[in-house]
Coordinates of C-alpha atoms and ligand atoms in Angstrom, one line a residue:
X1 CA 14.2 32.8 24.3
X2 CA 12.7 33.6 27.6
X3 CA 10.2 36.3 25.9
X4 CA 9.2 33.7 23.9
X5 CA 8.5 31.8 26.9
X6 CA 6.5 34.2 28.5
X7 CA 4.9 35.0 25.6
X8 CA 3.4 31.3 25.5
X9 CA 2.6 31.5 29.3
X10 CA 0.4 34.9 29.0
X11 CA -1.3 33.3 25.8
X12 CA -2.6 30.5 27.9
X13 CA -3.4 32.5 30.9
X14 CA -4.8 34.8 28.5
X15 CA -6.9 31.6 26.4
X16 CA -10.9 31.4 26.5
X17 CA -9.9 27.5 25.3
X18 CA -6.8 25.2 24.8
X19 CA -7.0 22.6 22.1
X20 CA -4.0 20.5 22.9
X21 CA -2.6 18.2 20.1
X22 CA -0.4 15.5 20.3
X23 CA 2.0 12.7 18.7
X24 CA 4.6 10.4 18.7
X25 CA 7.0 13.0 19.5
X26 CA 5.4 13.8 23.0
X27 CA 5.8 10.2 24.2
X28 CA 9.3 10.2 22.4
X29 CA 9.9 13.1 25.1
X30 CA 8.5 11.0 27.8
X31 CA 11.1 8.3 26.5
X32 CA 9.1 6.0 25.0
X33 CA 9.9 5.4 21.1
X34 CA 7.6 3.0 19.2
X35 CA 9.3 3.7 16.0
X36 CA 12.8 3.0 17.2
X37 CA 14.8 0.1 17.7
X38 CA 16.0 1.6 21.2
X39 CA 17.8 -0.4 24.2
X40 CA 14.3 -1.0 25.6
X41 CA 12.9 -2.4 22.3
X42 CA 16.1 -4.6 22.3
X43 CA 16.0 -5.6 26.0
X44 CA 11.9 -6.0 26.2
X45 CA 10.7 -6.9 22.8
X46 CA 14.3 -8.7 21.7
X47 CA 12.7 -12.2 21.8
X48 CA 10.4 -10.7 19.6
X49 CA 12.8 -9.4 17.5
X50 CA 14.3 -12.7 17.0
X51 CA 11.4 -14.9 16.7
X52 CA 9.7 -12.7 14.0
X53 CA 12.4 -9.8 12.7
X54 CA 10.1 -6.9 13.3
X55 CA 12.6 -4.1 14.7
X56 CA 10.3 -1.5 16.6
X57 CA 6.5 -1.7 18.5
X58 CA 5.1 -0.2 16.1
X59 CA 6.0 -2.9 13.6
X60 CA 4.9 -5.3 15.8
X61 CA 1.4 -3.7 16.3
X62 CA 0.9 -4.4 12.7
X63 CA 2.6 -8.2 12.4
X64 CA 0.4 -10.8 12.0
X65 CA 1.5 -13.3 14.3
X66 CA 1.0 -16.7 13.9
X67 CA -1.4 -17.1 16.9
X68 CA -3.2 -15.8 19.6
X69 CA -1.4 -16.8 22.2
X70 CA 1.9 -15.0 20.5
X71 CA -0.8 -12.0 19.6
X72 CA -0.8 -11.4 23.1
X73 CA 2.3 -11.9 24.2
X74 CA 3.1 -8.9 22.0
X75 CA -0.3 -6.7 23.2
X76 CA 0.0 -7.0 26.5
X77 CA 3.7 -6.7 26.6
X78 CA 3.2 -3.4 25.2
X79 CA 0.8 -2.2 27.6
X80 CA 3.1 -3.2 30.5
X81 CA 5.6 -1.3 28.6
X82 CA 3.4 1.6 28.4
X83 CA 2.1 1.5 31.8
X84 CA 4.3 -0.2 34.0
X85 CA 5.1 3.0 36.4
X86 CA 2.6 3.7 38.6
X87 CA 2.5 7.6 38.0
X88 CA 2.8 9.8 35.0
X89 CA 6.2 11.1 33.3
X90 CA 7.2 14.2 34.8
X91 CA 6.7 15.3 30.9
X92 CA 2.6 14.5 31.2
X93 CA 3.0 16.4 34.7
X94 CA 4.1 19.5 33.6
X95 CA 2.0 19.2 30.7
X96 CA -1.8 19.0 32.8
X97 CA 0.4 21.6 35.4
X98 CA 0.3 24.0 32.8
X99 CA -3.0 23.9 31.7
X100 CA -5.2 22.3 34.2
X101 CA -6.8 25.4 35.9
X102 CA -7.7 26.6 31.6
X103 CA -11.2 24.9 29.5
X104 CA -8.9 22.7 27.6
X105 CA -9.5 19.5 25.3
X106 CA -6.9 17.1 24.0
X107 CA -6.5 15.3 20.8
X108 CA -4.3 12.6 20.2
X109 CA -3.1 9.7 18.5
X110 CA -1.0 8.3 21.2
X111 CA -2.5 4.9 22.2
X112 CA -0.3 4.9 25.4
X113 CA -3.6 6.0 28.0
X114 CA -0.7 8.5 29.6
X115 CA -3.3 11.5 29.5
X116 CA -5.2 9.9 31.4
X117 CA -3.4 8.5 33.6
X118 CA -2.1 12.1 34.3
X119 CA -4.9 13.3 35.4
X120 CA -6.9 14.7 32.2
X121 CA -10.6 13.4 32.5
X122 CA -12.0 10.9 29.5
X123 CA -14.8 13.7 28.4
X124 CA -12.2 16.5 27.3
X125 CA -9.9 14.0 25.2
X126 CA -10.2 12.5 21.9
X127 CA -8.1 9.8 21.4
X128 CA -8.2 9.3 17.7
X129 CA -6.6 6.1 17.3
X130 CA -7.3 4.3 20.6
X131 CA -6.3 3.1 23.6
X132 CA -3.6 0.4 24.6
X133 CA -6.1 -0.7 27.5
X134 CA -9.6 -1.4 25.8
X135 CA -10.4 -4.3 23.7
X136 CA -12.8 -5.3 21.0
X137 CA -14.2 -7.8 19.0
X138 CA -11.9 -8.3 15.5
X139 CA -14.6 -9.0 13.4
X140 CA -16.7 -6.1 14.6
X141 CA -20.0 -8.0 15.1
X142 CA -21.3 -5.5 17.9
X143 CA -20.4 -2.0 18.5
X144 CA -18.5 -2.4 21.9
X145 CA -15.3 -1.8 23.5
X146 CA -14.2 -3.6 26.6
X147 CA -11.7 -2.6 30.1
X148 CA -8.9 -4.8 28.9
X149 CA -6.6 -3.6 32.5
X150 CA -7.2 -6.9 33.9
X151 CA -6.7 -9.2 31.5
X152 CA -3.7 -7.2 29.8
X153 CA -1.9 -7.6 33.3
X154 CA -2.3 -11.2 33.9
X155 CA -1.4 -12.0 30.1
X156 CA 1.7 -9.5 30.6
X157 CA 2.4 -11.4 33.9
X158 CA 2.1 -15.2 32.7
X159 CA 3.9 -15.2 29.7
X160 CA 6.6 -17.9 28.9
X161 CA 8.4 -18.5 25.8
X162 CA 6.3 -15.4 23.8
X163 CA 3.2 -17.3 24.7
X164 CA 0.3 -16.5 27.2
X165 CA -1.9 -19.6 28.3
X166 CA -4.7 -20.5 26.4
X167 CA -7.3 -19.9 29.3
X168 CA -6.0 -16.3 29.1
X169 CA -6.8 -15.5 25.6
X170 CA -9.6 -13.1 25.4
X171 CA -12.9 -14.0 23.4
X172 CA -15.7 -11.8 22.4
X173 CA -18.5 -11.8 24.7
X174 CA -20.9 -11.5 22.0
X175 CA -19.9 -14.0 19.3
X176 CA -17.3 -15.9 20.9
X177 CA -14.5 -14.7 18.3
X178 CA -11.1 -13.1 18.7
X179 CA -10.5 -10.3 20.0
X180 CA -7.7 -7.4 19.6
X181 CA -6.5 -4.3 21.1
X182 CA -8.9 -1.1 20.6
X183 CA -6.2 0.5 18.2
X184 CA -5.9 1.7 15.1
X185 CA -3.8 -1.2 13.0
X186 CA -6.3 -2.4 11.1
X187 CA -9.8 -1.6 9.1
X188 CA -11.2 -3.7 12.0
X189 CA -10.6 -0.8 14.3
X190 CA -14.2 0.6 16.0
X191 CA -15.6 3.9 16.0
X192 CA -18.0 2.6 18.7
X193 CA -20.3 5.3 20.2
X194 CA -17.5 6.0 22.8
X195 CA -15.3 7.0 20.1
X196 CA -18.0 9.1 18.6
X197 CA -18.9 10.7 21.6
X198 CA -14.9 11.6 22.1
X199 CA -15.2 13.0 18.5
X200 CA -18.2 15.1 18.7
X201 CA -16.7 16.4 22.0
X202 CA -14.0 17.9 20.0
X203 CA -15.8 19.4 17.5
X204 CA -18.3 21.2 20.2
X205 CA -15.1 22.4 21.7
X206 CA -14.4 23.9 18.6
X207 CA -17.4 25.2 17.6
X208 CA -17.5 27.1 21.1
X209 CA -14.1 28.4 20.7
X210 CA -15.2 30.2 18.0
X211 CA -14.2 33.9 17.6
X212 CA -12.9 33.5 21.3
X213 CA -9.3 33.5 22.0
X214 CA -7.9 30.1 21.4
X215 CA -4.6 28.8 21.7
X216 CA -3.1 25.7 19.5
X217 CA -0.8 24.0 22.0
X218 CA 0.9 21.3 19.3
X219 CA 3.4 18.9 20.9
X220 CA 5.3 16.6 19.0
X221 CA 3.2 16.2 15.8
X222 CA 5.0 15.7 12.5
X223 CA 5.5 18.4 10.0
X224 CA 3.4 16.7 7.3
X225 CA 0.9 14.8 9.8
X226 CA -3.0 15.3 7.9
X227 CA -4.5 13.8 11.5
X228 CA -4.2 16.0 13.9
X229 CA -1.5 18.8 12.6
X230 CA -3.3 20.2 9.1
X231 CA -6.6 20.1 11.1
X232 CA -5.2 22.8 13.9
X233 CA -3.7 24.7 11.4
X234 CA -6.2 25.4 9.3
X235 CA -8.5 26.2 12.6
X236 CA -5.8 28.8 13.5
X237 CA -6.3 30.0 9.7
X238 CA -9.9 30.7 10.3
X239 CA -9.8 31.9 13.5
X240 CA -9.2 35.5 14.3
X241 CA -8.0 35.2 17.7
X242 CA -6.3 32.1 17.6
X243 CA -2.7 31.6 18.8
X244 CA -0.8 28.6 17.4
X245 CA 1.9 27.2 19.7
X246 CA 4.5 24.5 18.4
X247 CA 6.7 22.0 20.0
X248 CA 9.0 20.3 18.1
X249 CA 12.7 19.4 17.4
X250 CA 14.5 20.1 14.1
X251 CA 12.8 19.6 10.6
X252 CA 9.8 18.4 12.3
X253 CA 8.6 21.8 13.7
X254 CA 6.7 23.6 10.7
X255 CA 4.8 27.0 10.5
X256 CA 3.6 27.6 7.4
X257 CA 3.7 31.0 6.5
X258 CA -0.1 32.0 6.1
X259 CA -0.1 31.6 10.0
X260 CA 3.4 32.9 10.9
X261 CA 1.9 35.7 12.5
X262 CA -0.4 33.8 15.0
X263 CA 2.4 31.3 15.7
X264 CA 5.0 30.8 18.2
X265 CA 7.5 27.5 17.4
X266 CA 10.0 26.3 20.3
X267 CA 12.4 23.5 18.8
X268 CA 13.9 22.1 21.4
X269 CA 13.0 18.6 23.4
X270 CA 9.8 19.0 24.9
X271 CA 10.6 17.8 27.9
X272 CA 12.8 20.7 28.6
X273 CA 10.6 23.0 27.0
X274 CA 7.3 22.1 29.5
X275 CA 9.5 21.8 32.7
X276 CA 11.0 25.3 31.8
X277 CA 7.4 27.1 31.2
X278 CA 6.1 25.4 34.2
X279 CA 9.4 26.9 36.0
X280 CA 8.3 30.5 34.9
X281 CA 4.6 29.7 35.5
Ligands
LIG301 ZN1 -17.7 -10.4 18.4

């Protein structure tokens, strides 16, 4: 195990670039679980629960409550939830530890802002499916996103009953209408020109990377995920010098075999994994 280790830590050192990709299962290392119906769904979303039967946040990111005060109960709750401590997980620590010093870009569908906040700038990730702390108009009528931090707090804050007051409820500054959380639930969901600019980020990252040594540092992405999972693959595929590195537990960690000899797979909980390369850093 511990060559396999090092053999991970001299590809990175080694790496002209490090595209980073990451899941559900990377926050489910940090311990946050949107798909389960854990003791902190059950103890901060259990009125929910009760009130509307959906059993995990995910669910409840795509229920269509019955109002807007209710709509943001839910929202903002969640981005308490995802945000409430004031620093990263030690997961996210280790994680920018270990690559911070390389040319590095991230690509994600986590919505939870927790590469950010530890510490990896805006302009080397792509955050495919949003971001818990913007807003934007639900009917689309301009191509905007708005800081939704302040708002988000106080509707988190003044809740009662599963409802936020009325004079809380965000409207769009353009046309007045209702707003939503800059996430991918619906077909509502904007690829405004920050989102484009995030995109076309990644694929300049890519296209200098190319015939350099790259490494494929995959955390926590499902085995049959098309996003971000069959997208790295096929780059390692294509590119001669390209090391593919997977983190995952169980079934979930896949190599197929046309890469098997560019790859390295560690199944094992991530957590463990990141503190323990960081360790022999
Ligand atoms: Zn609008």
């Amino acid at each position: 195990m511990e060559e396999k280790y090092n053999k991970i830590l001299t590809k990175i050192e080694e790496a002209d670039g490090i595209i980073i990709g990451a899941s559900n299962g990377l926050s489910i290392s940090e311990g946050i679980h949107i798909f389960a119906e854990n003791e902190d769904f059950l103890e901060i979303f259990g009125d929910f629960r009760e009130n509307y039967g959906f059993r995990s946040i995910i669910q409840g990111c795509f229920f269509p409550f019955p109002s807007e005060e209710e709509k943001w109960a839910f929202f903002s709750r969640m981005y308490n939830y995802f945000l409430y401590r004031d620093e990263a997980s030690p997961v996210m620590k280790n994680l920018h530890e270990l690559v911070k010093d390389k040319n590095f870009f991230v690509v994600t569908s986590n919505i939870d802002d927790h590469f950010s906040q530890a510490g990896f700038p805006m302009e080397r990730l792509f955050e495919i499916e949003g971001n818990c702390r913007n807003l934007q108009c639900s009917h689309g009528c301009c191509d905007q996103i708005y800081p939704g931090d302040e708002v988000l707090s106080k509707m988190a804050e003044q809740q009662e009953n599963g409802k936020v007051p009325l004079d809380l409820i965000p409207t769009c500054p353009n046309c007045g209408g209702p707003m939503q959380v800059h996430i991918e639930v619906d077909r509502n969901f904007l690829r405004d020109e920050s989102w484009q600019r995030s995109y076309q980020a990644y694929q300049d990252f890519i296209e200098n990377a190319y015939g350099k040594k790259l490494v494929l540092l995959e955390l926590g992405v499902g085995a049959r995920n098309q996003l971000i999972k069959a997208p790295l693959m096929k780059l390692t595929n294509a590119e001669i010098h390209a090391t593919y590195i997977t983190l995952n537990k169980g079934r979930e960690l896949y190599i197929p075999d046309a890469i098997a000899a560019k790859s390295i797979g560690i199944d094992g909980d991530i957590a463990k994994v990141l503190q323990q390369l960081v360790e022999m850093k």
